[in-house]
Every structure is written in C-alpha cells, then in structure tokens.
Short mmCIF file of C-alpha atoms in Angstrom, two decimals:
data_model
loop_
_atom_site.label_atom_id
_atom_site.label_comp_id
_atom_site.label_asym_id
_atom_site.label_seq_id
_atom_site.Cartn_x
_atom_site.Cartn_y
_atom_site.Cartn_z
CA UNK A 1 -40.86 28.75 25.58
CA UNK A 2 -42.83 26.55 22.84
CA UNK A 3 -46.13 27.80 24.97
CA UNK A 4 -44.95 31.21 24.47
CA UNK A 5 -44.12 30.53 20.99
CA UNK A 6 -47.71 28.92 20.16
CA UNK A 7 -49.67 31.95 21.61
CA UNK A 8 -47.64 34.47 19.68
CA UNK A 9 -48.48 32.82 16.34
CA UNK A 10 -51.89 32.61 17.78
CA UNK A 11 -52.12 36.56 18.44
CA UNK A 12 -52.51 38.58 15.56
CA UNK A 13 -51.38 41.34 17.24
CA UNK A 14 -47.69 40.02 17.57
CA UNK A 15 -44.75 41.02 15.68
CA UNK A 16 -43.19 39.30 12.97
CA UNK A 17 -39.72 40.70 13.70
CA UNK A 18 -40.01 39.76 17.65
CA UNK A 19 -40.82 36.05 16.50
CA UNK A 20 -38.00 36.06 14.59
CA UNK A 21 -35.73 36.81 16.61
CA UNK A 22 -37.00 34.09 19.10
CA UNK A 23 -36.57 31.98 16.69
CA UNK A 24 -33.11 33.04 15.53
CA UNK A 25 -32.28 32.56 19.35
CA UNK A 26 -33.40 28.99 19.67
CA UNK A 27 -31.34 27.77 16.33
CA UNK A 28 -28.15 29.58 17.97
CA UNK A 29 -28.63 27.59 20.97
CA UNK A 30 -29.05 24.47 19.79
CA UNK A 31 -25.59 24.50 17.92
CA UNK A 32 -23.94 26.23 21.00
CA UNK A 33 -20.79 23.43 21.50
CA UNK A 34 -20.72 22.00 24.46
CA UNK A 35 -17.42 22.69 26.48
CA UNK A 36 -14.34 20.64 25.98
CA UNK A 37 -13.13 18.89 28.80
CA UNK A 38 -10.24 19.71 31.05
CA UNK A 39 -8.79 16.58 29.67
CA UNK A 40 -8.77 17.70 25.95
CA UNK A 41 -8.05 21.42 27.01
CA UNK A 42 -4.52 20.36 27.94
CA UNK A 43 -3.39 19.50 24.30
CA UNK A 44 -0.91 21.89 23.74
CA UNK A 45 1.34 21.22 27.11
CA UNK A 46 0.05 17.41 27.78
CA UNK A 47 -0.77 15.92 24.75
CA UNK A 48 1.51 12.98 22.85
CA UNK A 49 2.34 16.03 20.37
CA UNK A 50 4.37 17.88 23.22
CA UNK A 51 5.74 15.36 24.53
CA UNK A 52 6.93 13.55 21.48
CA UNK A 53 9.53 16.85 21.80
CA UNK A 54 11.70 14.63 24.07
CA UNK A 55 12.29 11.92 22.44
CA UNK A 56 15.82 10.87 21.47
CA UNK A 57 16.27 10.58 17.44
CA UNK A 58 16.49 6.78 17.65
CA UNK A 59 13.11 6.87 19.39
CA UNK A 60 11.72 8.77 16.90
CA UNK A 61 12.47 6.70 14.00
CA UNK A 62 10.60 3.82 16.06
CA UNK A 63 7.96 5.83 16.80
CA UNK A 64 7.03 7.38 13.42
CA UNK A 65 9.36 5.06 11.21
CA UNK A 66 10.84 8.28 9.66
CA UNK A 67 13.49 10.13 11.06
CA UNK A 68 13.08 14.01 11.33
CA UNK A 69 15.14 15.16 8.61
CA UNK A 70 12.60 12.59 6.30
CA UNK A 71 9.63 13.72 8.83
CA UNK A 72 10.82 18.08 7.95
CA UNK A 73 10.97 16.85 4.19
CA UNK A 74 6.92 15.25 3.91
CA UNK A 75 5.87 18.03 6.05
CA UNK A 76 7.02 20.54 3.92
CA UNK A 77 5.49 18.82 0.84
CA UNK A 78 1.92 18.31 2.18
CA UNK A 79 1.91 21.48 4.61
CA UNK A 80 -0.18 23.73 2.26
CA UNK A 81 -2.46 21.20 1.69
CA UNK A 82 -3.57 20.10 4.99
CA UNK A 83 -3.17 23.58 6.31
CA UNK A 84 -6.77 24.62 8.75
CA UNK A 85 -6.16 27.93 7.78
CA UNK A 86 -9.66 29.36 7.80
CA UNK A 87 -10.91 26.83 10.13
CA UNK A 88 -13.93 27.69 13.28
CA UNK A 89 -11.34 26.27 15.71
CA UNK A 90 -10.10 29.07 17.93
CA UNK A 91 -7.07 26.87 17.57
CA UNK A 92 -6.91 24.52 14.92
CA UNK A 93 -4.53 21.36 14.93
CA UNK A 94 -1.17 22.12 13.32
CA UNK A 95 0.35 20.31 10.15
CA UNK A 96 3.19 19.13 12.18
CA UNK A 97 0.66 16.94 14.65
CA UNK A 98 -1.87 16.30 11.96
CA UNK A 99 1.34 14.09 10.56
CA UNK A 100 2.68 13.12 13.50
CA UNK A 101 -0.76 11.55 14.16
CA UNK A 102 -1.20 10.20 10.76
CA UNK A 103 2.41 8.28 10.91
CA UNK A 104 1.31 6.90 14.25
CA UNK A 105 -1.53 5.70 13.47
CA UNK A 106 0.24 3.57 10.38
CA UNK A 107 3.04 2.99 12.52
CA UNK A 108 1.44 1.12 15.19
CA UNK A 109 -2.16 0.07 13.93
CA UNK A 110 -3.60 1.49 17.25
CA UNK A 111 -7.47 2.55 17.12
CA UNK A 112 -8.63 5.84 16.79
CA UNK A 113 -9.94 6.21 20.10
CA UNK A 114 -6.24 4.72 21.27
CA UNK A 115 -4.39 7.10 19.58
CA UNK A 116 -6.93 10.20 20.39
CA UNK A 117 -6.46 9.38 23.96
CA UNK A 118 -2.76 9.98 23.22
CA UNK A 119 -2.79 13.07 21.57
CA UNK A 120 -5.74 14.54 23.73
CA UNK A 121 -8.14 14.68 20.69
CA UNK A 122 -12.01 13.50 19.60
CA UNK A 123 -11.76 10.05 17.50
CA UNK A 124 -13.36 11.93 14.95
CA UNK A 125 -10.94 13.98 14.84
CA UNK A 126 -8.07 11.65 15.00
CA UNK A 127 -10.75 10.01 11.77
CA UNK A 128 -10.55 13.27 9.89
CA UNK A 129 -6.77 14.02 10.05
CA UNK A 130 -5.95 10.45 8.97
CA UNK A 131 -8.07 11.05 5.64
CA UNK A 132 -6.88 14.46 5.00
CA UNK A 133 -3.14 13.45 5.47
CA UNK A 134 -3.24 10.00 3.48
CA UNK A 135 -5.03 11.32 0.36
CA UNK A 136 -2.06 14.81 0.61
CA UNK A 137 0.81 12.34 0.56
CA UNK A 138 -0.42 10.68 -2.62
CA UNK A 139 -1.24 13.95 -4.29
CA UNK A 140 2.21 15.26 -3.59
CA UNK A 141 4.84 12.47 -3.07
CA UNK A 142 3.21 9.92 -5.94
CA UNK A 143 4.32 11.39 -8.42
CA UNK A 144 8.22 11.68 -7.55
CA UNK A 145 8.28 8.15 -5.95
CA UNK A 146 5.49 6.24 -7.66
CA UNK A 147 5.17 8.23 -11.08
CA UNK A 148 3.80 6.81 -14.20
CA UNK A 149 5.98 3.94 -15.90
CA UNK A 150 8.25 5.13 -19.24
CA UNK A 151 9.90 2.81 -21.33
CA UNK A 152 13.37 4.28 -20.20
CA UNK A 153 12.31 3.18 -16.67
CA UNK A 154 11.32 -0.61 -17.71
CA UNK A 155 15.03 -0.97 -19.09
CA UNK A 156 16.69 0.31 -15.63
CA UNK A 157 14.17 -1.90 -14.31
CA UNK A 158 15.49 -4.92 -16.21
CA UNK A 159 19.37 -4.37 -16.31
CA UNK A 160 18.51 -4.38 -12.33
CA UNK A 161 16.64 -7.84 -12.27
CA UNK A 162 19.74 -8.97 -14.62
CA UNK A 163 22.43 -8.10 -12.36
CA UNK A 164 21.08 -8.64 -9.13
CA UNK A 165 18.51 -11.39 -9.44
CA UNK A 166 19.75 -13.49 -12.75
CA UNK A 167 17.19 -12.88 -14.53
CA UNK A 168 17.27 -10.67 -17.85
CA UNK A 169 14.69 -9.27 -19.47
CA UNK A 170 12.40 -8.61 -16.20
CA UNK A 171 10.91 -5.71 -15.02
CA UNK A 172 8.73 -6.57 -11.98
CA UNK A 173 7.46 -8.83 -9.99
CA UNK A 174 3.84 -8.71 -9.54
CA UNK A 175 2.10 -9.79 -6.54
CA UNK A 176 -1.80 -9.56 -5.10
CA UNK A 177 -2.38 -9.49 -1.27
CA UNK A 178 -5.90 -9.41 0.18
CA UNK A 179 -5.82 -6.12 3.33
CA UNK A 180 -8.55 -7.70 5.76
CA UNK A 181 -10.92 -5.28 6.65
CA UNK A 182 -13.99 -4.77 8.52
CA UNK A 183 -17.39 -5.48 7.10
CA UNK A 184 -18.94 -2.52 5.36
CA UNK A 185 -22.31 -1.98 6.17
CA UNK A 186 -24.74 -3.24 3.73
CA UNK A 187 -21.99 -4.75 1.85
CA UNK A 188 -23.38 -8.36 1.82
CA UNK A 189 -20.80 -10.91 0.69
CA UNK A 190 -19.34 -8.85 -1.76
CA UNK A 191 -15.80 -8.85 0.01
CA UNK A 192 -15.70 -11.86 1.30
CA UNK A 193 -12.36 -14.30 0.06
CA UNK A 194 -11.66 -17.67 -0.53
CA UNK A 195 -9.99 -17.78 3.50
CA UNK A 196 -13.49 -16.68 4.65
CA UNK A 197 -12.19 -13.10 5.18
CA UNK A 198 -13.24 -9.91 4.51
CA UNK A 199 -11.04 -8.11 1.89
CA UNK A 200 -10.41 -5.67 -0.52
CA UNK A 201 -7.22 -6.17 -3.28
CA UNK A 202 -4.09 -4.27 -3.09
CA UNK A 203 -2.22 -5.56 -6.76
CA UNK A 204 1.29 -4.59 -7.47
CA UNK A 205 4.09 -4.70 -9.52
CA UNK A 206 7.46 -4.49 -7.63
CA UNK A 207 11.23 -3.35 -8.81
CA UNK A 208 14.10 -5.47 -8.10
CA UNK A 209 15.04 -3.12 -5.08
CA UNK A 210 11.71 -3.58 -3.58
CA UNK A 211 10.19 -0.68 -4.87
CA UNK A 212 6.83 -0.14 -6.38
CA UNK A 213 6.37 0.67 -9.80
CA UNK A 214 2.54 -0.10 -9.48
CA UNK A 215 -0.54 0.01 -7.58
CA UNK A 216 -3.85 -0.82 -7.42
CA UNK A 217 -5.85 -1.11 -4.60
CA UNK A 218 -9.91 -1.75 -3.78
CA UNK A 219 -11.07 -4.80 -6.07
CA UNK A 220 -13.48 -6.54 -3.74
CA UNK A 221 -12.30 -9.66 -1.76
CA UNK A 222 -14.79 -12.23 -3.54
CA UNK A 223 -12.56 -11.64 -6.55
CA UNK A 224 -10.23 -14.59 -6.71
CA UNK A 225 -8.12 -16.57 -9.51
CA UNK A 226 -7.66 -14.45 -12.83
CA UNK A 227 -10.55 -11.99 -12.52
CA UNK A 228 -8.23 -10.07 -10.27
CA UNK A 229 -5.79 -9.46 -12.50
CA UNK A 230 -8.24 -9.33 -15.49
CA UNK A 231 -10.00 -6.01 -14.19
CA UNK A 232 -6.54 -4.50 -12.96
CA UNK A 233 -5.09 -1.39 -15.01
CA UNK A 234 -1.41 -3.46 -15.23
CA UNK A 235 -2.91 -6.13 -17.06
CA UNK A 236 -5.24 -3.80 -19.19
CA UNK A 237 -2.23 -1.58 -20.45
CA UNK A 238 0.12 -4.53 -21.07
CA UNK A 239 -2.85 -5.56 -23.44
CA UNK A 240 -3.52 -2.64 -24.75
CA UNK A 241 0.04 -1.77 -25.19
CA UNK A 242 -0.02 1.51 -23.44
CA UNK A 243 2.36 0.17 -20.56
CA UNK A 244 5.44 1.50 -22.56
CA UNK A 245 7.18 -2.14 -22.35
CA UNK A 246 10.59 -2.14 -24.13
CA UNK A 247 9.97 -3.96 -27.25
CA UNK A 248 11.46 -7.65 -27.48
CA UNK A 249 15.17 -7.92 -27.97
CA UNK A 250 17.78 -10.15 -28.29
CA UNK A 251 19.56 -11.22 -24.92
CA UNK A 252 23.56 -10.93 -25.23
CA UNK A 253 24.88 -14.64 -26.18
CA UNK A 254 21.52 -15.57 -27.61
CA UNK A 255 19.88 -15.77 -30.86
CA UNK A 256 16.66 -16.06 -29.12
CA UNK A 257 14.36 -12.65 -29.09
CA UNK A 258 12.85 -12.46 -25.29
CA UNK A 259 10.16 -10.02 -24.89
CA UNK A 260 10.30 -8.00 -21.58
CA UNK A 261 8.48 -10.24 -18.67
CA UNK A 262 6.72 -9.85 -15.17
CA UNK A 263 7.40 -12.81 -12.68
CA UNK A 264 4.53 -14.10 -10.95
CA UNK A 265 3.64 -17.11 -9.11
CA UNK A 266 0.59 -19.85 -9.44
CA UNK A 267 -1.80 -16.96 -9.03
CA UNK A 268 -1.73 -15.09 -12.35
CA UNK A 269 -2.40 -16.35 -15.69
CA UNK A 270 0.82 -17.28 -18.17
CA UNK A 271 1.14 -14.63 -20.69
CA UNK A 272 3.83 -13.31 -23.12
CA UNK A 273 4.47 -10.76 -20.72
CA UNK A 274 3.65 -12.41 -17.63
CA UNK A 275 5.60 -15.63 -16.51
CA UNK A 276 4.95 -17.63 -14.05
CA UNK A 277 6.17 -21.19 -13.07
CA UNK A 278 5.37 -24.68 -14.54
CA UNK A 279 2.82 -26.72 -12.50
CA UNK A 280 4.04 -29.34 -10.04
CA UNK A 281 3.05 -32.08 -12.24
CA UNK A 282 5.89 -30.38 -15.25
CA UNK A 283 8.78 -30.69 -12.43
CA UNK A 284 8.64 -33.41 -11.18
CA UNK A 285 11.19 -35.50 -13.67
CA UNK A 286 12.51 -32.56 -15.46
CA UNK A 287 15.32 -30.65 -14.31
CA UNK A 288 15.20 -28.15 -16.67
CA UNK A 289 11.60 -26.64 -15.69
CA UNK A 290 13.03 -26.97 -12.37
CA UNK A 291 15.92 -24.29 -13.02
CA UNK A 292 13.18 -22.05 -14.92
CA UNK A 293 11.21 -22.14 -11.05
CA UNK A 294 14.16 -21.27 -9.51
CA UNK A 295 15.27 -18.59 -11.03
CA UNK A 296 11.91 -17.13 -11.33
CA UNK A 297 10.87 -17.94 -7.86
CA UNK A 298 14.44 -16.01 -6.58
CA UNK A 299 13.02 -13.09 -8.94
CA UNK A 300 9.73 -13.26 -7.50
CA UNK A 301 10.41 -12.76 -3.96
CA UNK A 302 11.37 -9.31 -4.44
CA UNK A 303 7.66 -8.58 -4.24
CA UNK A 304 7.21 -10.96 -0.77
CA UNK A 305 10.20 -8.95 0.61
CA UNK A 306 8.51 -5.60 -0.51
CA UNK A 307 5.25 -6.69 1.35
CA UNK A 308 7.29 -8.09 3.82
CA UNK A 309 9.21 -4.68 4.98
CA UNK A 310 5.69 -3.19 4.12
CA UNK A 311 3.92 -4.80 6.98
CA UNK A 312 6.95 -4.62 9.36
CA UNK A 313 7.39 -0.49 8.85
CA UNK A 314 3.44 0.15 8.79
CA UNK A 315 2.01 -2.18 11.72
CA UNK A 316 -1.71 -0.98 10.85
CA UNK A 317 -1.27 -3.93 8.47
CA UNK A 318 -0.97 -6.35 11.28
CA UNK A 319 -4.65 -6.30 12.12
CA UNK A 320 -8.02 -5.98 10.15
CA UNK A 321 -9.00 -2.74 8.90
CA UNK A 322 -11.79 -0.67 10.79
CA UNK A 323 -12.22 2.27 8.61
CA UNK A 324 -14.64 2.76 5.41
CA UNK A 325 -13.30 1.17 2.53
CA UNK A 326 -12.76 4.56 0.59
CA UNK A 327 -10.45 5.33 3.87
CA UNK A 328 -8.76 2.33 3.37
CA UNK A 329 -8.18 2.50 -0.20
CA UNK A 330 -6.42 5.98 0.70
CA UNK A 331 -4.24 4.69 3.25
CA UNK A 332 -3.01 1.94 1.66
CA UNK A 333 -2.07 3.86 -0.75
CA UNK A 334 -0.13 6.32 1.35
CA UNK A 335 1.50 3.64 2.89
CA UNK A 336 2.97 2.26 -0.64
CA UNK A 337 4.23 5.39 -1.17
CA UNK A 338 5.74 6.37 1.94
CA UNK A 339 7.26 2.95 1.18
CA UNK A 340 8.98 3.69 -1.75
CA UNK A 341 10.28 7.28 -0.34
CA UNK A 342 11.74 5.35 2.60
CA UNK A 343 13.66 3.17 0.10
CA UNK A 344 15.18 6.04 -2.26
CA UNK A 345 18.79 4.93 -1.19
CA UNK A 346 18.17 1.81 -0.13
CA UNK A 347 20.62 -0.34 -2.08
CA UNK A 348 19.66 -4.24 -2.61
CA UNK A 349 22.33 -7.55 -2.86
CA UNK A 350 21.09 -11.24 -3.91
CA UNK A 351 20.79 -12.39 -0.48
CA UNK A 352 17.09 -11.78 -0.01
CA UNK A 353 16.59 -10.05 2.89
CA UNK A 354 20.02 -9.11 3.99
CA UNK A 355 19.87 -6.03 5.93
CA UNK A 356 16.26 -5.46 5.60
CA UNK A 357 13.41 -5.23 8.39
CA UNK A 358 11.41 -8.08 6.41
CA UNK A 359 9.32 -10.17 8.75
CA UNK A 360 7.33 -12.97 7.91
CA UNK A 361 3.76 -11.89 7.00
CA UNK A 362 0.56 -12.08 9.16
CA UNK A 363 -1.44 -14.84 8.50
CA UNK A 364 -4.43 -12.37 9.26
CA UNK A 365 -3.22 -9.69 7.07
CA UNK A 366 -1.86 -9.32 3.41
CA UNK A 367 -3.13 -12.39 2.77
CA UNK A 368 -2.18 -14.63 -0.90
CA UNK A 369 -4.62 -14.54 -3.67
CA UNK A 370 -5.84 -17.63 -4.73
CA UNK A 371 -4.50 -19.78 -7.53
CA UNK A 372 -5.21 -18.96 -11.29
CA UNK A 373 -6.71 -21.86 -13.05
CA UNK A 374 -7.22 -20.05 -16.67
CA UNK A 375 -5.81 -21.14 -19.86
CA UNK A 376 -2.89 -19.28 -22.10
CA UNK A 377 -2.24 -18.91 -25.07
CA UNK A 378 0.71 -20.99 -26.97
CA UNK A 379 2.56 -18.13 -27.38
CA UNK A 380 2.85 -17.98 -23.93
CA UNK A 381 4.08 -21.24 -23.55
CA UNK A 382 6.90 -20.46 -26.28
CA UNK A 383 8.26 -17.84 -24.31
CA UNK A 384 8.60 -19.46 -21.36
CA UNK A 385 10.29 -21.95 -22.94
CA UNK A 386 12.90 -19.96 -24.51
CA UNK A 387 13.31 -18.50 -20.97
CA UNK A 388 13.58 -22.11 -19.63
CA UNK A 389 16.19 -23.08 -22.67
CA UNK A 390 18.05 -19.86 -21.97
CA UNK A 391 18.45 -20.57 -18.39
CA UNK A 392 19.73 -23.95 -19.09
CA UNK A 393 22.41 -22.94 -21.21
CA UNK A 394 24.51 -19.76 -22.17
CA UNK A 395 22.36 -18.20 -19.05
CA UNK A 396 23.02 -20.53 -16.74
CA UNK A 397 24.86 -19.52 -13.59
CA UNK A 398 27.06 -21.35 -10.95
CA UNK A 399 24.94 -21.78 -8.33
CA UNK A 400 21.87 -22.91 -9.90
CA UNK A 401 22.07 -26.57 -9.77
CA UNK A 402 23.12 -26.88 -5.81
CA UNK A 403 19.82 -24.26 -5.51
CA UNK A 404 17.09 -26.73 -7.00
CA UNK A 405 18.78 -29.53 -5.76
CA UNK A 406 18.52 -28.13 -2.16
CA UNK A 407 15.09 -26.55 -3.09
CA UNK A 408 13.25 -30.03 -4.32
CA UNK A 409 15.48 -32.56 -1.56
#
C-alpha cells in the first residue's frame, strides 16, 4: 500500500481526489476498535452489576455501605450529571452501575483491575467512572451536608459540645491525617512525611456528632508541624475573621468572657481560637492543667471517632493510594461527604464510641501529623487559662476527678 502510495505522488498524472480517499481509508482503519472480548461482551447478564440484583438488603448495605433507599436518593442527585447520554458507546454504562462501581471501589479499596474484573469492564474504564462519580457527589451533595459555616451553625455547634461533651463554648474539633499514597511521577520528595511515607493532607474540623463542618484536602506530605495548618483555609478565615465565629460571650455562672474555641491536640499551634493541651512538663504536679487535658482530650476525640468510622465505612483508606493525586484529592473528598450524609440521623451520647462502627486506625493509613513546636501569643495562654479556671470550678462536673486520676495512674 505505502509502494502504491509513493508512485501515485510520484505520477503526475494521478488524481488528487483518488489519493485522498486512500488516505481517508488508512486514518479510518487505524482507529477501527478492536473487538471486545466474549468476556466483557457478557456485562449486561454476567457482570457484578446483574448480579448485585440478588442480594439480600443486609448484603447490600455491606457491600456498598448504603442501603438502597440512601443508594435511590444519591442516584437521583448525581444522575444528570454523570449521564453518557451522547456517548460513541453503542451502549454506554448506566448511572446506576457507574455508582454502584464507584461505592465499591470506596467500600472495599480493591484495585481497578480487581473491581473491572468484577463488573466485566476495562480498568480505564473502571478509572474514568470513579472520577466522574467522586467529583458529581461533591458538586451536588456538598452543599446540603458539608455547606459553608454561618454563625447560627457555630452556636448549634457549641450548645452540642456543651451538652454532650462538657465543654462550652466549642465548636469543633480539628484534626490532620496524612492519606498515604503512591509516588507521583516526577514528584521528587515533595510528599514525603516525617514516618517516611508518601502523603498528601486531609485537615478537618469535626462537630460533636462526628460530622464535618470542614475540609481540606491535598497539602503535600513534607508539610509537617504548624505550616499545615498555617496554609489551610480554617486557619486563614479564623484570622481573617471571615469564619463567622460567634463573638465571645459570657458562659452561664461565670463572669469570665470565653471566646468560641476549636480543640486540638499537640499538633496545632495555641491560639485564641484554637486550644490545645498543656505540655507534659505543665501536668505533671498540677491537677488543675490536668482537668483542662481531660476535658479537652474527651472533646477532641470526636474527630478520632469521625476518622475512625471514616476508615471503617470506606476501606479504600486501609491501603495506600494508587491513583493521581488530583484523583485522590476528589475522592477523599467524596468520601467526607458521603460521610456526613450517612450520619444525618445519627444521634451521639458521651460514651465515645457507643454504637458506632469506629475501629482503631491503620497504622499505614490516616496517619497523625506531627507535633507543632511554634510559639503563641499571651493571649492565647489567657484563654486557656480561663478555660482551665472555669473547668476547675463552677464548670466542674462529677466525674472529672476519678477521669484524670484513672487517666495519669
């Protein structure tokens, strides 16, 4: 053909339109798709999508950890996004599996080539639907389960921390977990933590019923100690006062005025806004710094038990990312949501982790941020002493004394 080809430019006698159309011919040829195999041409009738038809609804639920009245009620909300309408197939993958694969995927952390085998489907394509469904969930359930924080919201926020967790005045906990990933090609050491992992940064701020009321994910692993939180959006509208934070009050039975605080641990810096607990070397003789840990450390953990139920629900968080990191950032972000539409009516009682599927965290995945060694300011210090002063006193509660006792015996 190419001989052909050469002597027909070489003749001046031959016709432009006949070359052409040679050429035309070739071009078609070359894209012709080669044909699917019998394997993938049984889809519809063998596939994990038809046979998923069978299962029993308490099967289901373990399967796609959603049950199919929650399963009807996403589908309908991303359905005309991730619709192939339009699409070259001759027939193109419905919304209903394009879900179903998506939720499997997160549910069980299996490979793309695993779960393609399943659903009798390319790995690309198994790549494709996984991107396309993640980033439609956060365009359409975000904003109903994850929307923007209004002062209103901060002050159900707080009356919740008050009467569940003891501690007034608080309207998250905020918490940093490194999601291991694989290394991105030409990446260097750029996501690389202090654990020798690779990572990117999934920050959040966390309700009192486990809940997120913020998230940011994809600072780079080699981050560590306060530049985390220095670069996150949290910390930049709490200092910028565009977070919408209840201004400071008085606190019934106190003459004190308490701003409203987040409860973090060793890893963020003390703010006015942000407390976390006195160093080791504070405690040690002084019982009264050791009732201020306590009750912030019981406050804290509703972010641990949010990651905790986060990882259990979502098993893709058990093992080391293998997508691109713009994928990743997508489904992690997905998966926070999906969290907090799973935990609408989910009702919370002091005993941490009654009744909830919290498992202890991977020491692979989800892994702490490291320490904060930055100073703060003395107004920070003030605050948490009034906290520490409050808790001590007219704020004390019952149980508080047999808690630190058994915490620091």
């Amino acid at each position: 053909m190419l001989e052909y080809l050469d002597s027909l430019s070489a003749s001046e006698s031959d016709s432009d339109a006949e070359l052409e159309t040679i050429l035309l011919y070739l071009r078609k040829s070359k894209k012709k798709k080669k044909p699917n195999s019998e394997y993938l041409k049984k889809r519809n009738t063998h596939g994990e999508f038809s046979l998923n038809k069978e299962l029993c609804d308490e099967r289901f639920i373990n399967y796609f950890r959603l049950n199919r009245e929650e399963f009807k009620e996403v589908h309908t909300l991303i359905q005309p996004i991730i619709h192939s309408e339009g699409c070259n197939a001759q027939k193109p993958i419905g919304t209903e599996e394009k879900l179903e694969v998506f939720l499997r995927y997160l549910a069980s952390g299996d490979s793309y080539k695993s779960i393609a085998h399943s659903y009798r489907m390319g790995d690309r394509t198994v790549s494709k639907i996984v991107n396309e469904v993640s980033r439609a969930i956060w365009k359409t359930i975000q904003p109903m389960y994850l929307p923007q924080p209004t002062e209103e919201m901060w002050i159900s926020i707080a009356s919740d921390f008050e009467t569940i967790w003891n501690f007034p005045h608080c309207v998250g906990a905020i918490e940093g977990k490194h999601v291991v990933i694989k290394k991105p090609n030409k990446s260097g050491s750029l996501h690389y933590n202090y654990k020798g992992d690779l990572s990117i940064v999934l920050m959040a701020a966390v309700d009192a019923k486990y809940k997120f009321t913020f998230i940011e994910v994809g600072p780079m692993g080699r981050f560590s100690d306060g530049s985390i939180f220095s670069i996150c959006e949290l910390e930049k509208k709490m200092a910028g006062g565009s977070l919408h934070l209840p201004s400071p009050s008085e606190i019934p039975n106190s003459e004190n005025i308490f701003p409203y605080v987040f409860v973090a641990d060793e890893g963020f810096p003390l703010q006015i806004n942000v407390m976390r607990p006195y160093p080791r070397r504070s405690v040690m003789q002084n019982f009264e710094n050791k009732v201020f840990n306590d009750r912030l450390s019981r406050a804290r953990q509703t972010a641990e038990c949010a990651f905790g139920i986060l990882a259990s629900r979502f098993r893709v968080f058990r093992r080391p990312f293998e997508n691109k990191v713009t994928s990743v950032v997508d489904i992690v972000k997905a998966a926070c949501v999906l969290h907090n539409y799973l935990r609408r009516n989910s009702t919370v009682t002091s005993d941490i982790g009654q009744n909830e599927s919290n498992e202890n965290l991977s020491s692979e995945q989800l892994v702490q941020i490291q320490r904060n060694l930055s100073r703060s300011l003395n107004a920070a210090f003030s605050v948490r002493k009034i906290f520490t002063e409050y808790f001590n006193s007219v704020g004390s509660v019952p149980w508080q004394e047999e808690s630190v006792s058994l915490r620091h015996n």
